[in-house]
Amino acid sequence: MVFTQVLAIVIFLAMFLLIISEKWERHVITLSCGLLTLVLVFGVGMRSMKAVMDTLNIQGIFQTSFWYQAGEVSESSTGINWATIIFVAGMMIMVEGMAKAGFFRWLCMRIARMVSFQVIPIFITFMLLSGVLAMFIDSITVILFLAAVTIELAQLLKFDPVPMILSEIFCANLGGSATMCGDPPNIIIGTSMGYSFADFIQNTGLIAGLSLIVIIIYFYFVFRKELRQVTAQKQDPSNYPEPGQIITDKRSFGISCVIFLCAVVLLVSHAQTGLTVATIGVFIAAVTLIAAGKDAVSLLKKVDYKTLLFFVGLFIVVGGLEQTGVLELLAGLIETISGGQTMIMVAIIIILSAVASAFVDNIPFAATMIPVIRSLAEMNGLDTSVLAWTLAMGTDIGGSATPIGASANVVGIAVASKEGYLIGWGKYCKTMAPATIIVIAISMVMIYLRYF
């Protein structure tokens, strides 16, 4: 077992270093490392076909619970998360349909005229919008939507969209931490431990709200030089068309708006309806393609399949860490190091979960940590909820630190890259890692002040 654990860690680290090097395309790296995991870790090391099947997780697609879940959300998160991949693909098709109908250009002109074509107000507005929307809609959808609008505005007003996209990604992850439906780890924590939407709002919501204010100020000062350079270029409103002139096909525009509103309603209410994100993704994609008619094939061709393949490879490699018990060992360190001291325990949980979530998928890590925090609470006579909020903030925010830490990061970078705006690891981490540290520090202080 030790050999397979070391092997799984080596493959993961190799994948990580190769992605940072940016010598090959990301999906090629993750798929290659995923294949090595299947052959070397599961085949040679574990000699377990069950581990292979559990990680590929194809059988899960054919289960009723994959498409419809009555009652509690399933805690199963082993291997490839096909629900996320199907959902992302569906949202990509919807966004491409909205772009073709001119929705984003229309929205661009609306926003630009509302703020007199000033970039700084747009910058602040989009950060707030990203944080608030991510409280109720999956952050992947929020970033797909806002990144597309941001790039349209950047091309219109002649500014670099990368600072704005990075800010939107962070605020989306931060907003997702505020509610039970905002981020997948919160859904797992809430359903496993019996917490409601209101419980999250009253606890993680307050932390996220204060952090959002601080983060907006942080990003403004980080990017103020770029923003002021654009602001210095006076924009003449008469040079730009009226929003209504952007719409060339009112029928397609109207249908796109209705489809987007349906997606929002379905995502906000999916806990009540029982429809999973996979079902919602397939439904939205199908409706978009039907509405597109003869243009359906062109929409399918525009889907970013490289990003979807990147997810597949990444899930397999992280599955290697799951199947060999590496994540469980990582979680078990807390019990040993903390020694029963509550404040040290909270610090270890939030820091460890943040660091781990920056490099591995935060969904399996959150699921792995739940029994650990339960046993820690019982052994030390603590309120379980305190450790639950600590775990939620650490896993939700930690993923923002690196380009592969959260799905929203991967999608946002992919949208920018598709339009020719490359965001490397250096550029990403230089801004996002300090922001992550700031929010983790705020979270820790607020937890200490409120619960101790």
Short mmCIF file of C-alpha atoms in Angstrom, two decimals, residues 76-436:
data_model
loop_
_atom_site.label_atom_id
_atom_site.label_comp_id
_atom_site.label_asym_id
_atom_site.label_seq_id
_atom_site.Cartn_x
_atom_site.Cartn_y
_atom_site.Cartn_z
CA SER A 76 -20.31 9.81 -3.36
CA SER A 77 -17.51 11.71 -5.06
CA THR A 78 -15.04 9.01 -6.05
CA GLY A 79 -13.20 9.34 -9.34
CA ILE A 80 -14.40 11.24 -12.39
CA ASN A 81 -17.18 13.63 -11.53
CA TRP A 82 -19.22 13.15 -14.69
CA ALA A 83 -21.98 15.39 -13.34
CA THR A 84 -19.59 18.35 -13.34
CA ILE A 85 -18.28 17.55 -16.84
CA ILE A 86 -21.78 17.14 -18.31
CA PHE A 87 -22.96 20.31 -16.58
CA VAL A 88 -19.99 22.36 -17.83
CA ALA A 89 -20.54 21.06 -21.38
CA GLY A 90 -24.22 22.03 -21.22
CA MET A 91 -23.43 25.51 -19.95
CA MET A 92 -20.79 25.97 -22.67
CA ILE A 93 -23.39 25.20 -25.33
CA MET A 94 -25.82 27.66 -23.72
CA VAL A 95 -23.18 30.41 -23.58
CA GLU A 96 -22.22 29.84 -27.23
CA GLY A 97 -25.91 30.10 -28.19
CA MET A 98 -26.29 33.34 -26.22
CA ALA A 99 -23.14 34.76 -27.85
CA LYS A 100 -24.41 33.91 -31.33
CA ALA A 101 -27.70 35.68 -30.58
CA GLY A 102 -25.78 38.84 -29.56
CA PHE A 103 -26.80 38.65 -25.90
CA PHE A 104 -23.35 39.43 -24.53
CA ARG A 105 -22.71 42.35 -26.87
CA TRP A 106 -26.10 43.78 -25.95
CA LEU A 107 -25.37 43.41 -22.22
CA CYS A 108 -21.94 44.97 -22.75
CA MET A 109 -23.44 48.07 -24.27
CA ARG A 110 -26.04 48.30 -21.50
CA ILE A 111 -23.43 48.10 -18.74
CA ALA A 112 -20.95 50.37 -20.54
CA ARG A 113 -23.57 53.10 -21.06
CA MET A 114 -24.83 52.84 -17.46
CA VAL A 115 -21.35 53.72 -16.18
CA SER A 116 -20.46 56.14 -18.99
CA PHE A 117 -17.88 53.73 -20.45
CA GLN A 118 -15.67 53.98 -17.33
CA VAL A 119 -13.65 50.83 -16.68
CA ILE A 120 -13.24 51.15 -12.89
CA PRO A 121 -17.03 51.18 -12.18
CA ILE A 122 -17.38 48.19 -14.55
CA PHE A 123 -14.56 46.43 -12.69
CA ILE A 124 -16.25 46.90 -9.29
CA THR A 125 -19.73 46.08 -10.61
CA PHE A 126 -18.58 42.79 -12.10
CA MET A 127 -16.84 41.70 -8.90
CA LEU A 128 -20.02 42.36 -6.89
CA LEU A 129 -22.12 40.66 -9.55
CA SER A 130 -19.85 37.61 -9.54
CA GLY A 131 -19.98 37.26 -5.75
CA VAL A 132 -23.74 37.71 -5.46
CA LEU A 133 -24.66 35.44 -8.39
CA ALA A 134 -22.36 32.66 -7.11
CA MET A 135 -24.37 32.56 -3.87
CA PHE A 136 -27.29 31.07 -5.78
CA ILE A 137 -25.88 29.76 -9.08
CA ASP A 138 -22.96 27.40 -9.58
CA SER A 139 -19.73 29.40 -9.89
CA ILE A 140 -18.93 27.63 -13.19
CA THR A 141 -22.03 29.13 -14.81
CA VAL A 142 -21.29 32.54 -13.31
CA ILE A 143 -17.75 32.59 -14.73
CA LEU A 144 -18.77 31.27 -18.14
CA PHE A 145 -21.29 34.07 -18.37
CA LEU A 146 -19.25 36.95 -16.89
CA ALA A 147 -15.98 36.03 -18.64
CA ALA A 148 -17.77 36.11 -22.00
CA VAL A 149 -19.27 39.52 -21.23
CA THR A 150 -15.93 40.82 -19.92
CA ILE A 151 -14.10 39.85 -23.12
CA GLU A 152 -16.77 41.53 -25.23
CA LEU A 153 -16.37 44.72 -23.16
CA ALA A 154 -12.58 44.51 -23.37
CA GLN A 155 -12.71 44.36 -27.14
CA LEU A 156 -15.17 47.24 -27.18
CA LEU A 157 -13.33 49.55 -24.76
CA LYS A 158 -9.80 48.40 -25.66
CA PHE A 159 -8.58 47.12 -22.30
CA ASP A 160 -6.93 43.92 -21.03
CA PRO A 161 -9.71 41.65 -19.64
CA VAL A 162 -7.35 39.42 -17.62
CA PRO A 163 -7.39 41.50 -14.37
CA MET A 164 -11.19 41.61 -14.47
CA ILE A 165 -11.54 37.87 -15.17
CA LEU A 166 -9.15 36.99 -12.32
CA SER A 167 -11.14 39.20 -9.95
CA GLU A 168 -14.42 37.63 -11.08
CA ILE A 169 -13.07 34.10 -10.54
CA PHE A 170 -12.02 34.87 -6.97
CA CYS A 171 -15.28 36.63 -6.12
CA ALA A 172 -17.29 33.73 -7.58
CA ASN A 173 -15.48 31.25 -5.33
CA LEU A 174 -15.91 33.60 -2.38
CA GLY A 175 -19.61 34.11 -3.07
CA GLY A 176 -20.06 30.34 -3.37
CA SER A 177 -18.80 29.90 0.20
CA ALA A 178 -21.67 31.99 1.58
CA THR A 179 -24.52 29.54 0.99
CA MET A 180 -25.26 25.83 1.06
CA CYS A 181 -25.97 25.69 -2.68
CA GLY A 182 -23.10 27.98 -3.70
CA ASP A 183 -20.28 25.45 -3.74
CA PRO A 184 -20.28 21.60 -3.92
CA PRO A 185 -18.33 21.11 -0.63
CA ASN A 186 -21.04 23.13 1.15
CA ILE A 187 -23.73 20.84 -0.25
CA ILE A 188 -21.82 17.83 1.06
CA ILE A 189 -21.23 19.40 4.49
CA GLY A 190 -24.82 20.65 4.78
CA THR A 191 -26.54 17.42 3.79
CA SER A 192 -24.14 15.22 5.79
CA MET A 193 -24.43 17.24 8.99
CA GLY A 194 -28.00 18.50 8.76
CA TYR A 195 -27.40 22.21 8.17
CA SER A 196 -29.80 24.42 6.23
CA PHE A 197 -29.42 27.25 3.73
CA ALA A 198 -30.09 29.71 6.58
CA ASP A 199 -27.37 28.15 8.76
CA PHE A 200 -24.76 28.80 6.09
CA ILE A 201 -25.95 32.36 5.47
CA GLN A 202 -25.71 33.17 9.19
CA ASN A 203 -22.22 31.70 9.54
CA THR A 204 -20.13 31.39 6.37
CA GLY A 205 -22.30 34.09 4.76
CA LEU A 206 -21.15 36.74 7.25
CA ILE A 207 -17.50 35.80 6.74
CA ALA A 208 -17.89 35.87 2.95
CA GLY A 209 -19.69 39.24 3.05
CA LEU A 210 -16.95 40.99 5.01
CA SER A 211 -14.25 39.28 2.94
CA LEU A 212 -15.87 40.43 -0.32
CA ILE A 213 -15.55 44.08 0.72
CA VAL A 214 -11.88 43.61 1.60
CA ILE A 215 -11.18 41.68 -1.61
CA ILE A 216 -12.75 44.33 -3.85
CA ILE A 217 -10.44 46.89 -2.26
CA TYR A 218 -7.49 44.50 -2.65
CA PHE A 219 -8.07 43.88 -6.35
CA TYR A 220 -8.61 47.58 -7.00
CA PHE A 221 -5.19 48.44 -5.57
CA VAL A 222 -3.50 45.47 -7.28
CA PHE A 223 -4.84 46.44 -10.72
CA ARG A 224 -5.20 50.22 -10.26
CA LYS A 225 -2.33 50.99 -12.64
CA GLU A 226 -3.93 49.06 -15.54
CA LEU A 227 -7.37 50.45 -14.73
CA ARG A 228 -6.20 54.07 -14.59
CA GLN A 229 -4.41 53.78 -17.92
CA VAL A 230 -7.67 52.74 -19.58
CA THR A 231 -9.70 55.32 -17.65
CA ALA A 232 -7.34 58.05 -18.87
CA GLN A 233 -8.48 57.30 -22.40
CA LYS A 234 -11.67 59.31 -22.68
CA GLN A 235 -14.50 57.42 -24.30
CA ASP A 236 -16.94 59.20 -26.57
CA PRO A 237 -20.37 57.51 -26.26
CA SER A 238 -21.26 58.57 -29.77
CA ASN A 239 -18.58 56.24 -31.11
CA TYR A 240 -20.51 53.18 -29.96
CA PRO A 241 -23.82 51.78 -31.20
CA GLU A 242 -26.99 51.77 -29.13
CA PRO A 243 -27.69 48.46 -27.32
CA GLY A 244 -30.77 47.86 -29.46
CA GLN A 245 -28.72 48.06 -32.64
CA ILE A 246 -26.59 45.10 -31.52
CA ILE A 247 -29.51 42.67 -31.77
CA THR A 248 -29.74 41.35 -35.32
CA ASP A 249 -32.17 38.50 -34.62
CA LYS A 250 -34.76 39.42 -31.98
CA ARG A 251 -36.28 35.93 -31.99
CA SER A 252 -32.95 34.24 -31.15
CA PHE A 253 -32.19 36.95 -28.61
CA GLY A 254 -35.53 36.41 -26.84
CA ILE A 255 -35.09 32.63 -26.81
CA SER A 256 -31.56 32.99 -25.37
CA CYS A 257 -32.86 35.18 -22.55
CA VAL A 258 -35.58 32.65 -21.71
CA ILE A 259 -33.10 29.74 -21.73
CA PHE A 260 -30.71 31.62 -19.44
CA LEU A 261 -33.53 32.47 -16.99
CA CYS A 262 -34.60 28.81 -17.01
CA ALA A 263 -31.02 27.79 -16.17
CA VAL A 264 -30.94 30.24 -13.26
CA VAL A 265 -34.29 29.03 -11.88
CA LEU A 266 -33.32 25.35 -12.21
CA LEU A 267 -29.95 25.88 -10.51
CA VAL A 268 -31.39 27.89 -7.61
CA SER A 269 -34.21 25.38 -7.03
CA HIS A 270 -32.42 22.10 -7.79
CA ALA A 271 -32.27 21.17 -4.08
CA GLN A 272 -36.08 21.39 -3.97
CA THR A 273 -36.81 19.81 -7.36
CA GLY A 274 -34.31 16.97 -6.98
CA LEU A 275 -32.90 17.61 -10.47
CA THR A 276 -29.13 17.18 -10.46
CA VAL A 277 -26.72 19.54 -12.21
CA ALA A 278 -26.16 16.83 -14.84
CA THR A 279 -29.86 16.82 -15.68
CA ILE A 280 -29.96 20.60 -15.79
CA GLY A 281 -26.90 20.70 -18.06
CA VAL A 282 -28.35 18.19 -20.52
CA PHE A 283 -31.75 19.92 -20.55
CA ILE A 284 -30.30 23.39 -21.15
CA ALA A 285 -27.97 22.07 -23.89
CA ALA A 286 -30.83 20.23 -25.61
CA VAL A 287 -33.13 23.25 -25.57
CA THR A 288 -30.33 25.50 -26.88
CA LEU A 289 -29.51 23.12 -29.74
CA ILE A 290 -33.18 22.68 -30.69
CA ALA A 291 -33.66 26.46 -30.69
CA ALA A 292 -30.51 26.88 -32.82
CA GLY A 293 -31.91 24.66 -35.57
CA LYS A 294 -29.48 24.42 -38.47
CA ASP A 295 -26.82 26.24 -36.42
CA ALA A 296 -26.75 23.47 -33.80
CA VAL A 297 -23.72 21.75 -35.37
CA SER A 298 -21.69 24.98 -35.32
CA LEU A 299 -22.51 25.44 -31.61
CA LEU A 300 -21.31 21.91 -30.85
CA LYS A 301 -18.07 22.58 -32.72
CA LYS A 302 -17.39 25.65 -30.53
CA VAL A 303 -17.54 23.71 -27.26
CA ASP A 304 -14.16 23.76 -25.48
CA TYR A 305 -13.54 20.01 -25.48
CA LYS A 306 -9.93 20.45 -24.34
CA THR A 307 -11.14 21.84 -21.00
CA LEU A 308 -13.56 18.93 -20.57
CA LEU A 309 -10.73 16.45 -21.26
CA PHE A 310 -8.55 18.35 -18.79
CA PHE A 311 -11.18 17.71 -16.11
CA VAL A 312 -11.34 14.00 -16.95
CA GLY A 313 -7.56 13.55 -16.55
CA LEU A 314 -7.46 15.63 -13.37
CA PHE A 315 -10.27 13.63 -11.74
CA ILE A 316 -8.47 10.34 -12.52
CA VAL A 317 -5.19 11.49 -10.97
CA VAL A 318 -6.96 12.78 -7.84
CA GLY A 319 -8.86 9.46 -7.82
CA GLY A 320 -5.47 7.80 -7.39
CA LEU A 321 -4.93 9.81 -4.20
CA GLU A 322 -8.41 8.82 -3.02
CA GLN A 323 -8.18 5.10 -3.76
CA THR A 324 -4.75 4.71 -2.14
CA GLY A 325 -5.87 6.48 1.03
CA VAL A 326 -3.54 9.49 0.70
CA LEU A 327 -6.36 11.98 1.39
CA GLU A 328 -7.39 10.03 4.49
CA LEU A 329 -3.82 10.12 5.79
CA LEU A 330 -3.73 13.87 5.18
CA ALA A 331 -6.96 14.35 7.12
CA GLY A 332 -5.76 12.09 9.94
CA LEU A 333 -2.75 14.33 10.60
CA ILE A 334 -5.04 16.87 12.23
CA GLU A 335 -5.97 14.51 15.05
CA THR A 336 -2.32 13.87 15.83
CA ILE A 337 -0.96 17.42 15.54
CA SER A 338 -3.74 19.35 17.30
CA GLY A 339 -3.48 17.38 20.53
CA GLY A 340 -7.04 18.35 21.49
CA GLN A 341 -6.39 22.11 21.64
CA THR A 342 -9.42 23.72 20.02
CA MET A 343 -7.88 26.91 18.62
CA ILE A 344 -4.93 25.00 17.18
CA MET A 345 -7.39 22.49 15.73
CA VAL A 346 -9.34 25.24 13.93
CA ALA A 347 -6.13 26.74 12.55
CA ILE A 348 -4.92 23.35 11.29
CA ILE A 349 -8.28 22.47 9.69
CA ILE A 350 -8.65 25.77 7.81
CA ILE A 351 -4.99 25.92 6.69
CA LEU A 352 -4.75 22.25 5.74
CA SER A 353 -8.07 22.26 3.87
CA ALA A 354 -7.09 25.49 2.08
CA VAL A 355 -3.67 24.17 1.01
CA ALA A 356 -5.06 20.77 -0.01
CA SER A 357 -7.94 22.33 -1.97
CA ALA A 358 -5.49 24.49 -3.89
CA PHE A 359 -4.04 21.36 -5.49
CA VAL A 360 -6.71 18.63 -5.36
CA ASP A 361 -10.44 18.66 -5.98
CA ASN A 362 -12.13 20.09 -2.87
CA ILE A 363 -15.19 17.79 -3.21
CA PRO A 364 -13.51 14.49 -2.18
CA PHE A 365 -11.41 16.32 0.40
CA ALA A 366 -14.52 17.79 2.06
CA ALA A 367 -16.20 14.36 2.06
CA THR A 368 -13.06 12.81 3.58
CA MET A 369 -12.82 15.44 6.31
CA ILE A 370 -16.43 15.21 7.53
CA PRO A 371 -15.95 12.05 9.66
CA VAL A 372 -12.68 13.51 10.96
CA ILE A 373 -14.25 16.72 12.27
CA ARG A 374 -17.10 14.69 13.79
CA SER A 375 -14.68 12.52 15.76
CA LEU A 376 -12.61 15.56 16.77
CA ALA A 377 -15.73 17.30 18.10
CA GLU A 378 -16.83 14.22 20.06
CA MET A 379 -13.40 13.56 21.58
CA ASN A 380 -12.92 17.16 22.67
CA GLY A 381 -16.52 18.10 23.55
CA LEU A 382 -16.75 20.74 20.84
CA ASP A 383 -19.68 22.09 18.86
CA THR A 384 -19.44 20.29 15.52
CA SER A 385 -20.76 23.32 13.65
CA VAL A 386 -17.65 25.38 14.47
CA LEU A 387 -15.42 22.84 12.75
CA ALA A 388 -17.94 22.53 9.89
CA TRP A 389 -17.80 26.27 9.10
CA THR A 390 -14.00 26.12 9.37
CA LEU A 391 -13.86 23.25 6.89
CA ALA A 392 -16.30 24.99 4.51
CA MET A 393 -14.29 28.21 4.35
CA GLY A 394 -10.97 26.39 3.97
CA THR A 395 -12.11 24.13 1.11
CA ASP A 396 -14.15 26.82 -0.69
CA ILE A 397 -11.51 29.56 -0.59
CA GLY A 398 -8.35 27.45 -0.82
CA GLY A 399 -9.28 26.40 -4.35
CA SER A 400 -8.86 29.99 -5.55
CA ALA A 401 -5.10 29.98 -4.99
CA THR A 402 -4.08 28.00 -8.10
CA PRO A 403 -5.42 27.60 -11.66
CA ILE A 404 -6.46 23.98 -10.97
CA GLY A 405 -7.87 24.44 -7.46
CA ALA A 406 -11.50 24.97 -8.46
CA SER A 407 -13.64 24.33 -11.53
CA ALA A 408 -14.41 28.05 -11.93
CA ASN A 409 -10.67 28.78 -12.22
CA VAL A 410 -10.19 26.22 -15.00
CA VAL A 411 -13.23 27.45 -16.93
CA GLY A 412 -12.37 31.15 -16.57
CA ILE A 413 -8.80 30.62 -17.79
CA ALA A 414 -10.07 28.50 -20.68
CA VAL A 415 -12.55 31.19 -21.80
CA ALA A 416 -9.76 33.80 -21.75
CA SER A 417 -7.30 31.53 -23.57
CA LYS A 418 -9.85 30.75 -26.27
CA GLU A 419 -9.95 34.45 -27.13
CA GLY A 420 -6.16 34.80 -27.09
CA TYR A 421 -5.69 36.07 -23.51
CA LEU A 422 -3.31 33.58 -21.90
CA ILE A 423 -3.17 33.33 -18.11
CA GLY A 424 -0.12 31.38 -16.91
CA TRP A 425 0.54 30.00 -13.45
CA GLY A 426 2.85 32.89 -12.57
CA LYS A 427 0.37 35.59 -13.52
CA TYR A 428 -2.49 33.76 -11.80
CA CYS A 429 -0.80 32.89 -8.50
CA LYS A 430 0.90 36.29 -8.14
CA THR A 431 -2.51 37.88 -7.62
CA MET A 432 -4.75 35.09 -6.40
CA ALA A 433 -2.52 33.42 -3.78
CA PRO A 434 -2.24 36.60 -1.64
CA ALA A 435 -6.01 37.15 -1.97
CA THR A 436 -6.58 33.59 -0.74
#
